[in-house]
Amino acid sequence: MNTTDHPEVVLPPTVLPTRHGDLALPCFLPDATRATVRAIDSTDLRTVGIDGIVVNTFHLMRTPGTRLVKLAGGIHRFMGWDGPVVSDSGGFQVYSLIRQNPAAGVIRPHEVIFKEPTTGEKVVLSPDRCIQAQLQLGSDVLFCLDDCTDAGDLDTEQVLSVERTIRWASRCKQTFDKLVIPRAARRSAPLPDKEKETPVRPLLFAVVQGGGSATLRAECARALAQIGFDGFGYGGWPLTPEGALRTDMLSAVAEALPPGTPLHALGIGRPDHVVRAHALGYTIFDCTLPTRDARHGRLYRYRPGFPATRPRPDDDFFDTHYILDQKHANDFGPIDEGCDCPTCSRYSRAYLRHLFKVEDASAWRLATLHNLRFYARLLNALRIPHAA
Ligand SMILES: [Zn+2]
């Protein structure tokens, strides 16, 4: 779309240039939490049209250790994956584990210490350590360590969380600049360009907190923008207790940030939530949902007309099937007639159901390939502008 006639309109970016290629936006990045998208490999990811993945720094610090990944030549070589890799800081996961079991660790003003339940070994997550670990991984987009709260926490807790998130982000930026920028400068290479050039350094994103307060969310976003980052993530729990997307909070954050900034809706991944958040300006999504659902035999299917028609926020554009239901036992058609994934191209529902029944490992793989292809097709559809 040409915006020159409307200079006040700044559209969300359509591409995020990284050291391992351009990510076309919007994009869905499956969670390869422990350096694997469970049940499939890097070749499979490419086959179904996945362009990038998200790994988890905290979990990789635990196993196999970020030093080992560095020894292997970095996360790309370790996994045999040549596309963009985003590393989540792991703040959300470590906080969840400590909240579930306070004996599992301690949260201090400058760091989080997690104790391995079986060995007692400590994993220290501080702003410095978090950036160092992500640089050892060699990821293309790094995330600052943030202070996650629970949706039900008191306002006073949310204020403290925002203060700590800003302080930690500032520290992460200092560490990142110290370790990364001089290296790029020494090579006399240009820093990443907002235009098309391939960046020579990784990108650094910060996470916006603020719980259920639009004011706090906006304050946090503005303070982080002041420090200066390549992009921002929406942090914390994104759903209401009833399971609806917190569009009010998502809007507050998007509106407080400079127009055209890459926005990552962290952990947001239900297909209708992706469409809704995209309409608010978010362009990067990740979630364990499609791959976890696949392993439980829950498969996604488009309703007639989609995704050839680009789904809008209120469209009822998909449904799900539980492959173990009896009705699929003698159904010899594919999961989705319109799907071009390797599973639908070759196998019937009856056969996939049989593989689940006999608990063959290929059942997880075939179901995962289909669900990820469903997402790749959805994001392709969202890249096409609506007809006027
Ligand atoms: Zn399929």
Coordinates of C-alpha atoms and ligand atoms in Angstrom, one line a residue:
M1 CA 0.0 0.0 0.0
N2 CA 1.3 3.4 -0.8
T3 CA 1.2 5.7 2.2
T4 CA 2.7 8.8 0.5
D5 CA -0.7 10.3 0.0
H6 CA -1.4 9.9 3.7
P7 CA 1.8 10.8 5.5
E8 CA 0.1 10.7 8.9
V9 CA -0.7 7.0 8.5
V10 CA 2.2 4.7 9.7
L11 CA 1.4 1.1 9.0
P12 CA 2.9 -1.8 11.0
P13 CA 6.2 -3.1 9.4
T14 CA 5.8 -5.8 6.8
V15 CA 9.3 -7.2 7.3
L16 CA 11.8 -7.6 10.1
P17 CA 15.3 -7.9 8.8
T18 CA 17.5 -10.3 10.9
R19 CA 21.0 -11.8 10.5
H20 CA 19.4 -15.0 9.3
G21 CA 17.1 -13.5 6.7
D22 CA 14.0 -11.3 6.6
L23 CA 10.9 -12.3 8.6
A24 CA 7.8 -11.5 6.6
L25 CA 5.3 -9.9 8.9
P26 CA 2.9 -10.8 10.4
C27 CA 4.5 -14.1 11.4
F28 CA 3.8 -17.0 13.7
L29 CA 6.8 -18.5 15.3
P30 CA 6.4 -21.9 16.9
D31 CA 7.9 -22.4 20.3
A32 CA 11.1 -24.5 20.2
T33 CA 11.4 -24.1 23.9
R34 CA 14.2 -26.5 24.5
A35 CA 15.7 -26.1 21.0
T36 CA 13.1 -28.4 19.4
V37 CA 9.6 -28.0 18.2
R38 CA 8.5 -31.3 19.7
A39 CA 8.0 -34.2 17.3
I40 CA 9.3 -32.5 14.2
D41 CA 12.6 -31.3 12.9
S42 CA 14.0 -28.2 11.2
T43 CA 13.4 -29.6 7.7
D44 CA 9.7 -30.2 8.6
L45 CA 9.4 -26.6 9.8
R46 CA 10.5 -25.4 6.3
T47 CA 8.2 -27.9 4.6
V48 CA 5.1 -26.4 6.2
G49 CA 6.2 -22.8 5.6
I50 CA 7.5 -21.7 9.0
D51 CA 10.0 -18.9 8.8
G52 CA 11.3 -18.5 12.4
I53 CA 11.2 -20.1 15.8
V54 CA 11.3 -19.0 19.5
V55 CA 13.6 -20.7 21.9
N56 CA 13.6 -20.2 25.7
T57 CA 16.8 -18.9 27.3
F58 CA 16.0 -20.0 30.9
H59 CA 15.2 -23.6 29.8
L60 CA 18.4 -23.8 27.6
M61 CA 20.5 -22.4 30.5
R62 CA 19.2 -25.5 32.4
T63 CA 19.7 -28.0 29.6
P64 CA 22.0 -28.4 27.8
G65 CA 23.5 -25.0 29.0
T66 CA 24.1 -22.0 26.8
R67 CA 27.8 -22.6 26.8
L68 CA 27.4 -26.0 25.2
V69 CA 25.2 -24.4 22.5
K70 CA 27.9 -21.8 21.9
L71 CA 30.5 -24.6 21.6
A72 CA 28.2 -26.3 19.0
G73 CA 28.5 -23.1 16.9
G74 CA 25.4 -21.4 18.2
I75 CA 21.7 -22.3 18.2
H76 CA 21.3 -22.3 14.4
R77 CA 24.1 -24.9 13.9
F78 CA 23.0 -26.9 17.0
M79 CA 19.5 -27.3 15.7
G80 CA 20.3 -27.4 11.9
W81 CA 18.0 -24.4 11.5
D82 CA 19.1 -21.5 9.2
G83 CA 16.2 -19.1 9.7
P84 CA 15.6 -16.4 12.3
V85 CA 15.7 -17.4 15.9
V86 CA 14.0 -15.3 18.7
S87 CA 15.1 -16.1 22.3
D88 CA 12.6 -15.4 25.0
S89 CA 14.3 -14.4 28.2
G90 CA 12.6 -17.0 30.3
G91 CA 11.4 -14.5 32.9
F92 CA 7.8 -15.7 32.5
Q93 CA 8.7 -19.4 33.0
V94 CA 11.0 -18.8 36.0
Y95 CA 8.4 -16.7 37.7
S96 CA 5.7 -19.2 37.0
L97 CA 7.8 -22.0 38.5
I98 CA 8.6 -20.0 41.6
R99 CA 5.0 -18.8 42.1
Q100 CA 3.8 -22.4 41.9
N101 CA 6.4 -23.5 44.4
P102 CA 8.1 -20.7 46.4
A103 CA 10.8 -23.2 47.5
A104 CA 11.9 -23.5 43.9
G105 CA 13.7 -20.1 44.0
V106 CA 13.9 -16.5 45.1
I107 CA 13.2 -13.2 43.3
R108 CA 15.6 -10.5 44.4
P109 CA 15.7 -6.8 43.2
H110 CA 18.6 -7.5 40.8
E111 CA 18.2 -11.2 39.9
V112 CA 16.1 -14.4 40.0
I113 CA 17.7 -17.5 41.5
F114 CA 16.1 -20.9 40.5
K115 CA 17.1 -24.1 42.3
E116 CA 16.8 -27.3 40.2
P117 CA 14.4 -29.5 42.1
T118 CA 16.3 -32.7 41.7
T119 CA 20.0 -31.6 41.9
G120 CA 19.7 -28.4 43.9
E121 CA 21.9 -26.7 41.2
K122 CA 21.2 -23.0 40.9
V123 CA 20.3 -21.1 37.7
V124 CA 20.8 -17.3 38.1
L125 CA 18.9 -15.1 35.8
S126 CA 19.9 -11.4 36.0
P127 CA 19.7 -8.8 33.3
D128 CA 23.5 -9.2 32.6
R129 CA 23.4 -13.0 32.6
C130 CA 20.2 -13.1 30.5
I131 CA 21.9 -11.0 27.7
Q132 CA 25.1 -13.0 27.9
A133 CA 23.2 -16.3 27.7
Q134 CA 21.3 -15.1 24.6
L135 CA 24.5 -14.0 22.9
Q136 CA 26.0 -17.4 23.6
L137 CA 23.0 -18.9 21.9
G138 CA 23.6 -16.6 18.9
S139 CA 19.9 -15.8 18.5
D140 CA 18.7 -13.1 16.1
V141 CA 16.2 -11.3 18.4
L142 CA 17.0 -11.1 22.1
F143 CA 14.5 -10.3 24.9
C144 CA 15.3 -8.2 28.0
L145 CA 14.6 -9.9 31.3
D146 CA 11.2 -8.6 32.7
D147 CA 9.4 -8.9 36.0
C148 CA 6.2 -10.8 35.4
T149 CA 3.2 -10.4 37.6
D150 CA 0.1 -12.4 38.0
A151 CA -3.1 -10.9 36.5
G152 CA -4.7 -11.0 40.0
D153 CA -1.8 -9.2 41.8
L154 CA -2.5 -5.9 43.6
D155 CA -1.9 -2.6 42.0
T156 CA 1.1 -2.0 44.3
E157 CA 2.6 -5.2 43.0
Q158 CA 2.0 -4.1 39.4
V159 CA 3.7 -0.7 40.0
L160 CA 6.8 -2.4 41.5
S161 CA 6.8 -4.9 38.6
V162 CA 6.8 -2.0 36.1
E163 CA 9.6 -0.2 37.9
R164 CA 11.7 -3.3 38.0
T165 CA 11.0 -4.2 34.3
I166 CA 12.2 -0.7 33.2
R167 CA 15.3 -0.9 35.4
W168 CA 16.2 -4.4 34.2
A169 CA 15.5 -3.4 30.5
S170 CA 17.8 -0.4 30.9
R171 CA 20.5 -2.7 32.4
C172 CA 20.0 -5.3 29.6
K173 CA 20.4 -2.5 27.0
Q174 CA 23.7 -1.3 28.6
T175 CA 25.1 -4.9 28.7
F176 CA 23.9 -5.5 25.1
D177 CA 25.5 -2.2 23.8
K178 CA 28.7 -3.0 25.6
L179 CA 29.0 -6.6 24.2
V180 CA 27.5 -6.1 20.8
I181 CA 27.8 -2.6 19.4
P182 CA 31.6 -2.3 19.6
R183 CA 32.0 -5.6 17.8
A184 CA 29.9 -4.4 14.9
A185 CA 31.7 -1.0 14.9
R186 CA 35.1 -2.8 14.8
R187 CA 34.1 -4.4 11.6
S188 CA 33.2 -0.9 10.2
A189 CA 29.9 -2.4 9.3
P190 CA 26.6 -0.4 9.4
L191 CA 24.2 -1.1 12.2
P192 CA 20.8 -2.5 11.2
D193 CA 19.1 -0.3 8.9
K194 CA 15.4 0.4 9.2
E195 CA 15.2 -0.2 5.4
K196 CA 16.3 -3.4 3.8
E197 CA 19.9 -4.1 4.6
T198 CA 20.8 -7.3 6.4
P199 CA 21.7 -6.4 10.0
V200 CA 25.1 -7.3 11.3
R201 CA 24.0 -7.4 14.9
P202 CA 21.1 -9.1 16.7
L203 CA 18.1 -7.1 17.6
L204 CA 17.0 -6.3 21.2
F205 CA 13.4 -6.2 22.3
A206 CA 12.0 -5.1 25.6
V207 CA 8.8 -6.4 27.4
V208 CA 6.0 -4.2 28.5
Q209 CA 4.4 -5.1 31.8
G210 CA 1.6 -3.3 33.8
G211 CA -0.9 -6.0 34.5
G212 CA -4.5 -5.0 33.9
S213 CA -3.9 -1.2 34.2
A214 CA -3.9 0.7 30.9
T215 CA -2.2 3.6 32.5
L216 CA 0.7 1.5 33.9
R217 CA 1.0 -0.4 30.6
A218 CA 1.3 2.9 28.7
E219 CA 3.8 4.3 31.2
C220 CA 5.9 1.2 30.9
A221 CA 5.8 1.3 27.1
R222 CA 6.8 5.0 27.0
A223 CA 9.6 4.6 29.4
L224 CA 11.0 1.6 27.5
A225 CA 10.7 3.5 24.2
Q226 CA 12.7 6.3 25.8
I227 CA 15.6 3.9 26.5
G228 CA 15.4 2.7 22.8
F229 CA 14.8 -0.8 21.6
D230 CA 14.4 -2.5 18.2
G231 CA 11.0 -3.8 19.1
F232 CA 8.7 -4.6 22.1
G233 CA 6.8 -7.6 23.5
Y234 CA 3.5 -7.6 25.3
G235 CA 4.3 -9.3 28.6
G236 CA 2.2 -11.0 31.3
W237 CA -1.0 -12.9 31.0
P238 CA -3.0 -11.7 28.0
L239 CA -6.4 -13.2 28.8
T240 CA -9.3 -12.3 31.0
P241 CA -10.4 -15.0 33.6
E242 CA -13.1 -15.9 31.0
G243 CA -10.4 -16.5 28.4
A244 CA -11.0 -13.5 26.2
L245 CA -8.1 -11.5 24.8
R246 CA -7.3 -8.3 26.8
T247 CA -7.6 -6.1 23.7
D248 CA -7.9 -3.0 26.0
M249 CA -4.4 -3.7 27.4
L250 CA -3.0 -4.7 24.0
S251 CA -4.3 -1.4 22.5
A252 CA -2.9 0.7 25.4
V253 CA 0.6 -0.7 24.7
A254 CA 0.4 -0.4 20.9
E255 CA -0.9 3.2 21.1
A256 CA 1.9 4.3 23.6
L257 CA 4.7 3.1 21.3
P258 CA 6.1 4.8 18.3
P259 CA 4.1 4.0 15.1
G260 CA 5.7 1.3 12.9
T261 CA 7.5 -0.4 15.8
P262 CA 7.7 -4.2 15.6
L263 CA 5.3 -5.6 18.3
H264 CA 5.5 -9.2 19.5
A265 CA 2.4 -10.6 21.2
L266 CA 4.2 -13.0 23.5
G267 CA 2.4 -16.3 24.0
I268 CA -0.7 -15.1 22.1
G269 CA -1.6 -17.9 19.6
R270 CA -5.2 -18.9 19.5
P271 CA -6.1 -18.3 15.8
D272 CA -8.9 -15.8 16.5
H273 CA -6.6 -14.1 19.1
V274 CA -3.9 -13.8 16.4
V275 CA -6.3 -12.1 14.0
R276 CA -7.6 -9.8 16.8
A277 CA -4.1 -8.7 18.0
H278 CA -2.9 -8.3 14.4
A279 CA -5.8 -5.8 13.9
L280 CA -4.4 -3.8 16.8
G281 CA -0.9 -3.6 15.3
Y282 CA 0.9 -6.7 16.6
T283 CA 2.9 -8.5 13.9
I284 CA 4.9 -11.3 15.7
F285 CA 3.2 -14.2 17.5
D286 CA 4.4 -17.3 19.3
C287 CA 2.5 -19.9 21.3
T288 CA 2.8 -23.6 22.3
L289 CA -0.9 -24.0 21.5
P290 CA -0.9 -25.5 17.9
T291 CA 1.9 -28.0 18.6
R292 CA 0.5 -29.0 22.1
D293 CA -3.0 -29.4 20.6
A294 CA -1.5 -31.5 17.8
R295 CA 0.1 -33.9 20.3
H296 CA -3.3 -34.2 22.0
G297 CA -5.0 -35.0 18.7
R298 CA -6.8 -31.6 18.4
L299 CA -6.6 -30.5 14.8
Y300 CA -7.5 -27.1 13.2
R301 CA -9.6 -26.8 10.1
Y302 CA -10.8 -23.8 8.1
R303 CA -14.4 -23.1 7.6
P304 CA -15.5 -22.8 3.9
G305 CA -14.1 -19.7 2.2
F306 CA -11.1 -19.3 4.5
P307 CA -8.3 -18.6 4.4
A308 CA -8.8 -17.5 0.8
T309 CA -10.9 -14.8 2.4
R310 CA -8.7 -13.0 4.9
P311 CA -10.2 -13.5 8.4
R312 CA -11.4 -10.4 10.2
P313 CA -11.6 -10.1 14.0
D314 CA -15.2 -11.3 14.4
D315 CA -15.2 -14.0 11.7
D316 CA -15.9 -17.5 12.7
F317 CA -13.2 -18.9 10.4
F318 CA -12.0 -22.2 11.9
D319 CA -13.0 -25.1 14.0
T320 CA -11.2 -28.0 15.7
H321 CA -11.5 -31.8 15.5
Y322 CA -10.5 -34.3 18.1
I323 CA -9.0 -37.1 15.9
L324 CA -9.8 -39.8 18.5
D325 CA -13.5 -39.2 18.2
Q326 CA -15.3 -42.4 17.0
K327 CA -16.7 -40.5 14.0
H328 CA -13.3 -40.4 12.4
A329 CA -12.7 -44.2 12.6
N330 CA -14.0 -44.8 9.1
D331 CA -13.5 -41.3 7.6
F332 CA -11.1 -41.8 4.7
G333 CA -10.9 -38.1 3.8
P334 CA -8.1 -35.8 4.9
I335 CA -8.2 -33.6 8.0
D336 CA -8.9 -30.5 5.8
E337 CA -9.8 -30.8 2.1
G338 CA -8.2 -27.5 1.4
C339 CA -4.9 -28.1 3.2
D340 CA -1.7 -28.7 1.3
C341 CA 0.3 -30.1 4.2
P342 CA 2.2 -33.4 3.9
T343 CA -0.4 -35.1 6.2
C344 CA -3.5 -34.0 4.4
S345 CA -1.8 -34.7 1.0
R346 CA -1.2 -38.3 1.8
Y347 CA -3.2 -39.6 4.8
S348 CA -6.8 -40.0 5.9
R349 CA -8.4 -39.1 9.3
A350 CA -9.0 -42.8 9.8
Y351 CA -5.3 -43.6 9.4
L352 CA -4.1 -40.7 11.7
R353 CA -6.7 -41.8 14.3
H354 CA -5.3 -45.3 14.1
L355 CA -1.7 -44.0 14.6
F356 CA -2.9 -42.1 17.8
K357 CA -4.7 -45.2 19.0
V358 CA -1.6 -47.4 18.7
E359 CA 0.5 -44.5 20.1
D360 CA 2.9 -44.5 17.2
A361 CA 5.4 -41.5 17.4
S362 CA 4.4 -40.6 13.8
A363 CA 1.0 -39.5 15.0
W364 CA 2.5 -36.5 16.9
R365 CA 4.6 -35.6 13.9
L366 CA 1.8 -35.7 11.3
A367 CA -0.6 -33.8 13.5
T368 CA 2.0 -31.1 14.3
L369 CA 2.8 -30.7 10.6
H370 CA -0.9 -30.1 9.9
N371 CA -1.5 -27.6 12.7
L372 CA 1.6 -25.6 11.8
R373 CA 0.6 -25.5 8.2
F374 CA -2.8 -24.2 9.3
Y375 CA -1.0 -21.3 11.1
A376 CA 1.4 -20.6 8.1
R377 CA -1.7 -20.3 5.8
L378 CA -3.4 -18.0 8.3
L379 CA -0.4 -15.7 8.5
N380 CA -0.1 -15.7 4.7
A381 CA -3.7 -14.6 4.5
L382 CA -3.1 -11.8 7.1
R383 CA -0.3 -10.4 4.9
I384 CA -2.7 -9.7 2.1
P385 CA -4.4 -6.3 2.5
H386 CA -8.2 -6.2 2.9
A387 CA -10.0 -5.3 -0.3
A388 CA -11.3 -1.8 0.0
Ligands
ZN1 ZN -3.1 -30.5 6.6

